Each structure stands twice: as C-alpha cells, then as structure tokens.
mmCIF file of C-alpha atoms in Angstrom:
data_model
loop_
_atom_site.group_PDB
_atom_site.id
_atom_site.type_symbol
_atom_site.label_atom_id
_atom_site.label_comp_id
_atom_site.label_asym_id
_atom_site.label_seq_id
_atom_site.Cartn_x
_atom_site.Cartn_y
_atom_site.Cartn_z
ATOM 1 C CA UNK A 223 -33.207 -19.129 62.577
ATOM 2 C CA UNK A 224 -33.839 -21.636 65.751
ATOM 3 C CA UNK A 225 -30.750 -22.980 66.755
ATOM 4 C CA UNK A 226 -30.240 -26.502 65.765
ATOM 5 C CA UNK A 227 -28.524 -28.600 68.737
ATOM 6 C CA UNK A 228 -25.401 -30.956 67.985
ATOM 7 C CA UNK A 229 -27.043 -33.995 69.286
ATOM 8 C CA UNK A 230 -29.956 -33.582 67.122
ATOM 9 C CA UNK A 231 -27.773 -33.100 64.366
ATOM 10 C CA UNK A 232 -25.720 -36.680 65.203
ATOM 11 C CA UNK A 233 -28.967 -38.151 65.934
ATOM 12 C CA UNK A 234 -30.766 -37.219 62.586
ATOM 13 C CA UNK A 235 -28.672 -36.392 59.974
ATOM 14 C CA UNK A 236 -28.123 -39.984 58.317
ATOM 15 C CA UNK A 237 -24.485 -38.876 56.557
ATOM 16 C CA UNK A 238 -22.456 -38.256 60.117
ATOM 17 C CA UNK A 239 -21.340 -41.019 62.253
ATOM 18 C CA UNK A 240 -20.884 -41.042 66.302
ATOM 19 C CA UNK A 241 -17.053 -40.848 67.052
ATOM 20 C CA UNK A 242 -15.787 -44.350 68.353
ATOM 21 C CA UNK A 243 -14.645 -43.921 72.167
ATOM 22 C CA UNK A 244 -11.032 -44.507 70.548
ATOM 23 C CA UNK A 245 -11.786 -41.509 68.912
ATOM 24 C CA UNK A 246 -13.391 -39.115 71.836
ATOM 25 C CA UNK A 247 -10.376 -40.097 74.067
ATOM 26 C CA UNK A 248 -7.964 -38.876 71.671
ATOM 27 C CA UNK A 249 -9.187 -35.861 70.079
ATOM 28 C CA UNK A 250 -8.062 -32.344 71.172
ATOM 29 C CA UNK A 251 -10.643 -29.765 72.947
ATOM 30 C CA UNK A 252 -9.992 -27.487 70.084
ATOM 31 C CA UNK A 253 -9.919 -29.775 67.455
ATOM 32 C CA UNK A 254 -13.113 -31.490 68.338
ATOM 33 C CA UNK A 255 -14.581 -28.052 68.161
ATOM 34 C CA UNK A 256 -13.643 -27.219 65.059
ATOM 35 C CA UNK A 257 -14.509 -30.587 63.578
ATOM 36 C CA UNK A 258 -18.453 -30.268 65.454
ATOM 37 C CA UNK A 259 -18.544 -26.650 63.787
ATOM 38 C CA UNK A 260 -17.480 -28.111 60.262
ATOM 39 C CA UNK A 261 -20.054 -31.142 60.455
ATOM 40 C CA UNK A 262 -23.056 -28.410 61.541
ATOM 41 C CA UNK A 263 -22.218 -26.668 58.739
ATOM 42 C CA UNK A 264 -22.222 -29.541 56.084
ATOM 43 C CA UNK A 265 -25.908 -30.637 57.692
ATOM 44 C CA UNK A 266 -27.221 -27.496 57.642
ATOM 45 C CA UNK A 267 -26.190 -27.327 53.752
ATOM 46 C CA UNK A 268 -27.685 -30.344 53.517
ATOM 47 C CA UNK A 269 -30.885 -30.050 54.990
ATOM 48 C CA UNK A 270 -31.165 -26.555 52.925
ATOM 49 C CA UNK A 271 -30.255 -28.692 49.261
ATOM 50 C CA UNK A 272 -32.928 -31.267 50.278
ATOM 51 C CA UNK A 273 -35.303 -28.896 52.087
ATOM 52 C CA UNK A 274 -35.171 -25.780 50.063
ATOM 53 C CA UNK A 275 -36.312 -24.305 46.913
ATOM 54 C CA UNK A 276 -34.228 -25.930 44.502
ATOM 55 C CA UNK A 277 -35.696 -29.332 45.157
ATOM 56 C CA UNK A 278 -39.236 -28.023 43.870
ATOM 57 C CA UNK A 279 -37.694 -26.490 40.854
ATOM 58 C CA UNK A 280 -35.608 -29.831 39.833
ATOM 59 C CA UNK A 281 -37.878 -31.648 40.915
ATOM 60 C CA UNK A 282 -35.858 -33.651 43.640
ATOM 61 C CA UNK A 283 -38.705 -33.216 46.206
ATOM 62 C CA UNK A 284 -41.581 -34.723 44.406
ATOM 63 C CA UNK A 285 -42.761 -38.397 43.768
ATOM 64 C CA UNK A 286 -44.414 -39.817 41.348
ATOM 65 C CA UNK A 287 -48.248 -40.826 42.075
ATOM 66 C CA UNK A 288 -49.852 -43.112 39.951
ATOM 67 C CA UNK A 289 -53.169 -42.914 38.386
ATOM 68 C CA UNK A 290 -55.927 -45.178 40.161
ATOM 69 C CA UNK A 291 -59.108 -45.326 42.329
ATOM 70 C CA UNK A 292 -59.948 -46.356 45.749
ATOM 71 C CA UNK A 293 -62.540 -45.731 48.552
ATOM 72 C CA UNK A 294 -62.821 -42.398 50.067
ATOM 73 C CA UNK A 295 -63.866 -42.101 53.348
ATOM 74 C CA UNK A 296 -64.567 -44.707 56.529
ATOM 75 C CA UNK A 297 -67.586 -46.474 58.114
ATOM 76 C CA UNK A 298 -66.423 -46.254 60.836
ATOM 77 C CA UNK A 299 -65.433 -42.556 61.026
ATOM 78 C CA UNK A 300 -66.920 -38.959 62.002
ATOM 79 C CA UNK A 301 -70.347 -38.432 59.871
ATOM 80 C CA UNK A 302 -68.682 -35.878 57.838
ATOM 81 C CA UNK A 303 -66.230 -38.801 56.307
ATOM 82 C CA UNK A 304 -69.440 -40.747 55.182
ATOM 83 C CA UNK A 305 -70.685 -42.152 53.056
ATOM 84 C CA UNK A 306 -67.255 -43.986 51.943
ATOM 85 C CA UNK A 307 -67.497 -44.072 48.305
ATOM 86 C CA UNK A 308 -65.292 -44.745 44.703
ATOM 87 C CA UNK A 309 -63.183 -42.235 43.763
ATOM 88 C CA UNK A 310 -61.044 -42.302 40.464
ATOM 89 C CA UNK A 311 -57.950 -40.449 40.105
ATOM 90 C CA UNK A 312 -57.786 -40.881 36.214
ATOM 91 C CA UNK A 313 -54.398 -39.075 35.989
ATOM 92 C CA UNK A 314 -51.212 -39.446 38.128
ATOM 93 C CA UNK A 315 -49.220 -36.529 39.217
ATOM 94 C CA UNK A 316 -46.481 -35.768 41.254
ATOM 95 C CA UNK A 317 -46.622 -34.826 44.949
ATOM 96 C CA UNK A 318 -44.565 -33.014 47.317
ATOM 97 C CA UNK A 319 -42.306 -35.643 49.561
ATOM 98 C CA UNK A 320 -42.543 -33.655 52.382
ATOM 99 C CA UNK A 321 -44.482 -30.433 53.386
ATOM 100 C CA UNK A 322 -43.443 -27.227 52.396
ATOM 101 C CA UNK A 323 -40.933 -26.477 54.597
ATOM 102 C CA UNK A 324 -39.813 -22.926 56.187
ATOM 103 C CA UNK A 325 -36.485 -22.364 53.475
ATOM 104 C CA UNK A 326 -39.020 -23.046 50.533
ATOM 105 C CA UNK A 327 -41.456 -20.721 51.903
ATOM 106 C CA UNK A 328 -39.264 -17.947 52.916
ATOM 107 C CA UNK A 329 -36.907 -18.426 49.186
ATOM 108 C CA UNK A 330 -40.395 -17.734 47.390
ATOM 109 C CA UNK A 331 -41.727 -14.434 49.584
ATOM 110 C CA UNK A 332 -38.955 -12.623 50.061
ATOM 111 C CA UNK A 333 -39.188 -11.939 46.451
ATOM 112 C CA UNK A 334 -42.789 -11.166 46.969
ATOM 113 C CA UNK A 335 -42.160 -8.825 49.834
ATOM 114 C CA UNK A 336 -39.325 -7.440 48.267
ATOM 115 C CA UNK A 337 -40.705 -3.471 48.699
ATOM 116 C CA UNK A 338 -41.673 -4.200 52.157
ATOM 117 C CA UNK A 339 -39.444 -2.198 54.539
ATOM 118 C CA UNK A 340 -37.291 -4.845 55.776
ATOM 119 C CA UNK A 341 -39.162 -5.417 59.186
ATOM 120 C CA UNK A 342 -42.261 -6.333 57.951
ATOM 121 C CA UNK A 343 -41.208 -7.993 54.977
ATOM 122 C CA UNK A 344 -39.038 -10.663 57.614
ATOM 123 C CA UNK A 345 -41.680 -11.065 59.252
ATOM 124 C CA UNK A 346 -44.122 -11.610 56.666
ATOM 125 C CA UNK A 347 -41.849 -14.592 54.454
ATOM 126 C CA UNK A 348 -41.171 -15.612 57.637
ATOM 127 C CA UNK A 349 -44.612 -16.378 59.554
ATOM 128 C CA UNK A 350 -43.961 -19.873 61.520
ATOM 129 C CA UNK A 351 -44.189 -20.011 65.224
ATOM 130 C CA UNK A 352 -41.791 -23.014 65.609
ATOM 131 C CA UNK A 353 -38.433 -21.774 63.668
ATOM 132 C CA UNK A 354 -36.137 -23.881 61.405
ATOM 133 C CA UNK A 355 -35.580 -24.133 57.557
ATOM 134 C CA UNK A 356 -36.400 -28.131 57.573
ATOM 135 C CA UNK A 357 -39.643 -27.335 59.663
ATOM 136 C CA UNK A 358 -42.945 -27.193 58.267
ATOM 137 C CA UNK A 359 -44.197 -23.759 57.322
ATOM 138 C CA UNK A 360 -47.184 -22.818 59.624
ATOM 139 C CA UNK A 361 -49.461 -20.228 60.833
ATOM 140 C CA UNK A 362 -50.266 -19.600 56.814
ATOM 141 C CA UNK A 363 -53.518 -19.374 55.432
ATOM 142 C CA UNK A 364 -55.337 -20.679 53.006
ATOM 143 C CA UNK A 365 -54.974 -17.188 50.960
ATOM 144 C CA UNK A 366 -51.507 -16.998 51.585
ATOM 145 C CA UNK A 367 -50.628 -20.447 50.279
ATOM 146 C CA UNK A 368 -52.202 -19.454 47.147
ATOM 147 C CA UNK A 369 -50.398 -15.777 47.193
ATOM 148 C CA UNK A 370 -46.977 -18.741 47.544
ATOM 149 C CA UNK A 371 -48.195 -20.571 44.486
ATOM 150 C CA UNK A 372 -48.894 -17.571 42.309
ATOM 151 C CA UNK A 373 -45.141 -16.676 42.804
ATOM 152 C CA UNK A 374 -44.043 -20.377 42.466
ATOM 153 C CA UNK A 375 -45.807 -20.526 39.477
ATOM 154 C CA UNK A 376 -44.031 -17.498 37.889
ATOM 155 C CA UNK A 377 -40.701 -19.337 38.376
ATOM 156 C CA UNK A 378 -41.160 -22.186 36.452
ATOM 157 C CA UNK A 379 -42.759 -22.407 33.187
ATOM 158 C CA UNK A 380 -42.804 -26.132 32.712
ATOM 159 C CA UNK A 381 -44.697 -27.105 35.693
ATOM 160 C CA UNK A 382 -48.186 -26.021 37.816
ATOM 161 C CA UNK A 383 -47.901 -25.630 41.282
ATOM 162 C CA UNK A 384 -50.935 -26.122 43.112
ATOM 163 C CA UNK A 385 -52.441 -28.070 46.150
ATOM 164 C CA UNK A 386 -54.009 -31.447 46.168
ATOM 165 C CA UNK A 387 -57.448 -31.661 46.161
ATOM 166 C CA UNK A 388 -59.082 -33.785 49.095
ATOM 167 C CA UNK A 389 -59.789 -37.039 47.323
ATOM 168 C CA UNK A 390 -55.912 -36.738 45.812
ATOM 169 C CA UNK A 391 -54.577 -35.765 49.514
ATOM 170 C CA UNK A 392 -55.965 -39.162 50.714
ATOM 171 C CA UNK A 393 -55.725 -41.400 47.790
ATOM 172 C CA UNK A 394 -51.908 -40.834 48.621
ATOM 173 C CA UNK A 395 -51.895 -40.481 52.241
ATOM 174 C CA UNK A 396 -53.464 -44.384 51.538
ATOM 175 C CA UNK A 397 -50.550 -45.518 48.899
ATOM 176 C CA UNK A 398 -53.120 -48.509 48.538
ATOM 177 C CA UNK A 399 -53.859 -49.356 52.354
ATOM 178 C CA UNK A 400 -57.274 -49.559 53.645
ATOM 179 C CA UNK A 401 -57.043 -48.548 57.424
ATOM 180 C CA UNK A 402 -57.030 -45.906 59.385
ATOM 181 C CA UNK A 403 -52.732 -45.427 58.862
ATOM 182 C CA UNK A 404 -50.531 -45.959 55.977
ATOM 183 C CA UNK A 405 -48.382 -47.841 58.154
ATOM 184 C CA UNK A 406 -47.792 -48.138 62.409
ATOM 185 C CA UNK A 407 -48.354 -44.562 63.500
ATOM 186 C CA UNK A 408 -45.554 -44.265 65.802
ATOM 187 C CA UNK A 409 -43.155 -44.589 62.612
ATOM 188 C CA UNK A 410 -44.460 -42.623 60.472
ATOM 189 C CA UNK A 411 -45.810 -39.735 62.565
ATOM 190 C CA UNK A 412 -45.195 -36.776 65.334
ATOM 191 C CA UNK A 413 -48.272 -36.221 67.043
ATOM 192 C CA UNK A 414 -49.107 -35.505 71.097
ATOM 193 C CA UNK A 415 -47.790 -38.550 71.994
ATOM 194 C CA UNK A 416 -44.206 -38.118 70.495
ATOM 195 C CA UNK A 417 -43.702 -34.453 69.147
ATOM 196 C CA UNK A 418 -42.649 -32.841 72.385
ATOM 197 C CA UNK A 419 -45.305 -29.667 71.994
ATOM 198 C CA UNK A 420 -44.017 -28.245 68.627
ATOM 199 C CA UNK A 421 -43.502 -29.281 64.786
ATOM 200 C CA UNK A 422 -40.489 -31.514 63.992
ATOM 201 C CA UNK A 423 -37.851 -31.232 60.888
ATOM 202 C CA UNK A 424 -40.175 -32.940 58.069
ATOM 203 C CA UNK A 425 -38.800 -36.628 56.314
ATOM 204 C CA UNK A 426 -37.594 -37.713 59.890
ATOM 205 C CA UNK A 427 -40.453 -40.097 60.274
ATOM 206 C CA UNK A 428 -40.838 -43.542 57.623
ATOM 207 C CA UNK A 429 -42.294 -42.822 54.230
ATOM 208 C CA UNK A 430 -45.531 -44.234 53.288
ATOM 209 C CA UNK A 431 -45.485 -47.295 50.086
ATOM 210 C CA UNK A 432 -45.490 -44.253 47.924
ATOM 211 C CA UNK A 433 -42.654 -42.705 49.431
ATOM 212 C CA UNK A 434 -44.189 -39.476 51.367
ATOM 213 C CA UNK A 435 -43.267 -38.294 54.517
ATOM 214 C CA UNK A 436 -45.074 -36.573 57.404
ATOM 215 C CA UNK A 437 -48.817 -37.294 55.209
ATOM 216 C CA UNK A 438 -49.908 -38.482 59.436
ATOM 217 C CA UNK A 439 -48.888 -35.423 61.704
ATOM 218 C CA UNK A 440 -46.598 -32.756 62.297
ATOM 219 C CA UNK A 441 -48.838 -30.326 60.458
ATOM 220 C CA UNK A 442 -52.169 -30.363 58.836
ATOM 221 C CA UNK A 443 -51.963 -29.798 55.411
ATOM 222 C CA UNK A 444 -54.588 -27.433 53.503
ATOM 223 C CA UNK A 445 -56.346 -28.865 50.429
ATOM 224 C CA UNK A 446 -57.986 -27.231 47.794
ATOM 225 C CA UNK A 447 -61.583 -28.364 47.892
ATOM 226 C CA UNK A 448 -63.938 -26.052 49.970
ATOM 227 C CA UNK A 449 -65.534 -28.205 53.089
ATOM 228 C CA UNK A 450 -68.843 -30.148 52.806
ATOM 229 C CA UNK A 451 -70.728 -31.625 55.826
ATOM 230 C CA UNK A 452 -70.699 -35.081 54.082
ATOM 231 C CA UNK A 453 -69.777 -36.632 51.076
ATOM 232 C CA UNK A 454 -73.210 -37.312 49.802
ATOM 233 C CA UNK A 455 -74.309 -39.855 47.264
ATOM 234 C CA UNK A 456 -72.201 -38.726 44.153
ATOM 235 C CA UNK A 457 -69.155 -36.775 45.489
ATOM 236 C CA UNK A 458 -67.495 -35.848 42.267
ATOM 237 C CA UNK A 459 -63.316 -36.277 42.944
ATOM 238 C CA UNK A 460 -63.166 -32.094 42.726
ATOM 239 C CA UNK A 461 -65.263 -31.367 45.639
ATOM 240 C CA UNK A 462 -67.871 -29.055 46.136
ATOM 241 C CA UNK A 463 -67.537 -25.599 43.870
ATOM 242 C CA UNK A 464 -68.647 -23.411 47.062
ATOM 243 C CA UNK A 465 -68.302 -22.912 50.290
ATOM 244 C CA UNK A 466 -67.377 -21.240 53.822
ATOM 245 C CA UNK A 467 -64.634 -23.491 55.174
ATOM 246 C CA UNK A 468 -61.598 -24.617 53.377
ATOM 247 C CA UNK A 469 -60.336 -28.481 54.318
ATOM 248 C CA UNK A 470 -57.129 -29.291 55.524
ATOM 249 C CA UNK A 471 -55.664 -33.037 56.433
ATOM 250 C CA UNK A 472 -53.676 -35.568 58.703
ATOM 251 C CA UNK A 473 -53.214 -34.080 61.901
ATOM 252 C CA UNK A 474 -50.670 -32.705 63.174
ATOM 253 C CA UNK A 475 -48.069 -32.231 66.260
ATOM 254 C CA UNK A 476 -50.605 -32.060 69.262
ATOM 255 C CA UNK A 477 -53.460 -34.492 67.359
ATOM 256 C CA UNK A 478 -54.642 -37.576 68.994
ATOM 257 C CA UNK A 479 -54.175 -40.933 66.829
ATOM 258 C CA UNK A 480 -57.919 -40.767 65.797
ATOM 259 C CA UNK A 481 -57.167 -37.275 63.915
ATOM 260 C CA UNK A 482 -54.196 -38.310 62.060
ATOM 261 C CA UNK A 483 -55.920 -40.865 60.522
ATOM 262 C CA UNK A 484 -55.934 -40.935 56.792
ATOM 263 C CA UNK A 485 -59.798 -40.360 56.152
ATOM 264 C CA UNK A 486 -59.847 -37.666 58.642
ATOM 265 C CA UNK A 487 -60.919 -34.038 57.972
ATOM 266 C CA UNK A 488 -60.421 -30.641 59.041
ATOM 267 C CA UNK A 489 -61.384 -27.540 58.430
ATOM 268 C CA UNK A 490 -61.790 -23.614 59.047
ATOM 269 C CA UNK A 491 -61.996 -19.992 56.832
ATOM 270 C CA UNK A 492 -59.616 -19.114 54.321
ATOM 271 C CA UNK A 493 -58.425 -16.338 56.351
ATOM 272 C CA UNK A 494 -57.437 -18.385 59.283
ATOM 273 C CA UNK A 495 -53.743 -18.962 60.501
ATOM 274 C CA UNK A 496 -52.348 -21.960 63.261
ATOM 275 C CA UNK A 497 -49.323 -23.270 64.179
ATOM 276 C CA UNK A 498 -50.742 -26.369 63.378
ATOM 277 C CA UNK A 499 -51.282 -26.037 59.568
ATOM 278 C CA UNK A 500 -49.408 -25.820 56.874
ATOM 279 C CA UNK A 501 -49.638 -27.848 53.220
ATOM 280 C CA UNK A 502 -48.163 -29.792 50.553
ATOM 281 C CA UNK A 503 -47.474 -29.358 46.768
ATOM 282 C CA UNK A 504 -49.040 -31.638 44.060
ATOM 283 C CA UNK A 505 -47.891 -30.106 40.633
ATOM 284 C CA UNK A 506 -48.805 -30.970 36.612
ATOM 285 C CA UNK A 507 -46.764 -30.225 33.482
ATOM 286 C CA UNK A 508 -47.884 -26.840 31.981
#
C-alpha cells in the first residue's frame, strides 16, 4: 500500500479540520502524535467504506442515469469522432461514480487468485503501477476487466455488472452539455497540466450535472464496443459487432486538454495493459 502523507490527508479528506493556532501551540508532542495517527486511521476507513467493494454491492457508488438521446460525436473533432449523429439511450441505468478503484479491484481477485501461491496471486489482484486503495485501478486489460466482472457478477444476484458501451460512456460524460467538457476542465479533471506525473485518489475533482467524478482524466476508461474508424451514416448505439481494437475514453493523467474531451476516443488490443487505463461500471437489474 503507497503511503498516504498527513497533509494530503488534511487537505482532502472533507470530515477533518486544520487545528486552530490556539490549538497547535498547546498540544503536547506526544499527544499530537497520537491524535494525527487516530485521524489517518479514521480516513483511511473512510476512503476504504466509500472506495471499496461494499459500495458496488449496496449500491452507494452508483448514480442514477436517466434515459435520453443526444449527439454523439463533434464537427469539430478527429475524423474518427465524425460524423456527429443521434443517439438514443432508450433505458437509464446506473453508473459507477467514480472509476474502479484499487480496494474494489483487489476485494474481487483475491478471491479469484485464491490458489495462486501467494506471490503471484499479490501481484496479480494487485496490478497498478501508481499504489493506493482510492486510486484508479490501471495497467488492466480489456480481458482482465471482464475476468473482474465475471467474479463481480457471481456476487450479486440482483444486479449485472458490466461496462458502458461508447455511446452510454459519453452520453454521461455530457450530463446534457454540448462542448468539448462537462464543466471547466481544471475542476473537474487531473491531466498533464495538474496531476503531477501519476493517477490521483478518484472523486477529488467536481462531479459532472449527473454527479460523476473523474469521467475527464486521471485514467482512461475501457468501453465495451470494439473500435471503428468512423461512425458512419447509421451507427447503431451498440457499436460495431467486430473488431481488432477495443475503445477506451476521457483521458487521463498525462493527456493534453484536447484528449480529455468528452467526444474523444481511444483505443488499442484487448490484450494490452497501461498505467493510463483503467474503467468504470454501468450495471442493470438481473
């Protein structure tokens, strides 16, 4: 586990106050010790009730998304987000607030690597270059996302896990805005101008009108659909039924502005791993 520095914690974690100078001036060596070792604590608790795999399982870390339709794509874009065209997404779902973070990821494959000598089987439910439980997960592939959803799947027998397909990725990346962000980039994303070189703790960053986190930056986020050089005429909502390359979306910690924005695509094999990819649950009542 990366270590997580005190003044990170005061600066981030919403439920602990900074000490009054009063305070500070007052407070034993020892004291303040102890009290800076019980606050870590509590915020690392925390971050692992909000963060971790019970919130999939109640259902804490998903968000309603509404049924609706909106246009895919932009004019003004790379040729491979043209033509922009109507999409309908004639069902809502729920989506993932944040992405799947390191806790979730590890809670799940553990299990999965449970006759793996113990090594290897660390290392495997454990793949992320940068290390924390409220990171992203990263450095997964495509296959290996779907290897975590067959065992997420097998936990719950009310709900289907799954990822979003590209046309329900960006219909709520947009929540119902028309540009190239869901809001002012700066606010809502970690990307090369602001992420220091690595992923950041995910829900840090403002919420788009839907209330998702971290849909511009920090990682890429794999899809379902399989990757097409252009939309075409009559892109159905599902996405091609064949293909090479899967697609992932919204750029991540080292992207420029122009690929984090919301009609912006990626993508690469199946098999392929980066530090820069990980993904986001939608899931559907069994």
């Amino acid at each position: 586990m990366k270590p997580f520095a005190f003044s990170e914690l005061l600066a981030h974690m919403s439920l602990i106050r900074q000490p009054s100078a009063m305070a500070c001036s007052l407070a034993l060596p020892m004291g303040a010790a102890l009290l800076s070792a019980a606050w870590l604590f509590l915020a690392r608790a925390q971050e692992t009730n909000e963060h971790g795999l019970a919130a999939l399982l109640d259902g804490s870390g998903f968000v309603r998304i509404p049924a609706g339709e909106f246009m895919m794509g932009s004019r003004n874009g790379k040729p491979d987000e043209q033509p922009v065209h109507r999409v309908v997404i004639s069902k809502g779902l729920e989506m993932g607030k944040f992405e799947v973070t390191q806790a979730q990821w590890e809670a799940v494959m553990r299990r999965a690597h449970a006759r793996v000598a113990p090594g290897e089987a660390a290392e495997a439910s454990a793949p992320s270059h940068f290390k924390g439980p409220s990171l992203p997960v990263e450095n997964v592939s495509w296959h290996e996302v779907q290897q975590f959803l067959r065992m997420l799947n097998a936990r719950d027998d009310r709900f289907e896990y799954r990822l979003p397909t590209e046309a329900e990725w960006e219909y709520a990346c947009r929540a119902g805005s028309t540009g190239d962000y869901a809001g002012t980039l700066d606010a809502m994303a970690w990307y090369e101008s602001n992420s220091g070189g690595q992923t950041r703790p995910v829900g840090r960053k403002e919420p788009n009108a839907w209330g998702l986190y971290d849909m511009h930056g920090n990682v890429w986020e794999w899809v379902q659909d399989w990757y097409a050089h252009d939309y075409g005429e009559e892109r159905p909502a599902a996405g091609p039924a064949s293909g090479s390359y899967k697609v992932y979306r919204g750029g991540g910690w080292f992207s420029s502005p122009a690929d984090c924005r919301s009609a912006v695509r990626g993508f690469n094999f199946p098999i392929d791993r980066y530090d820069s990819v990980g993904f986001r649950l939608v899931r559907t009542p069994k």
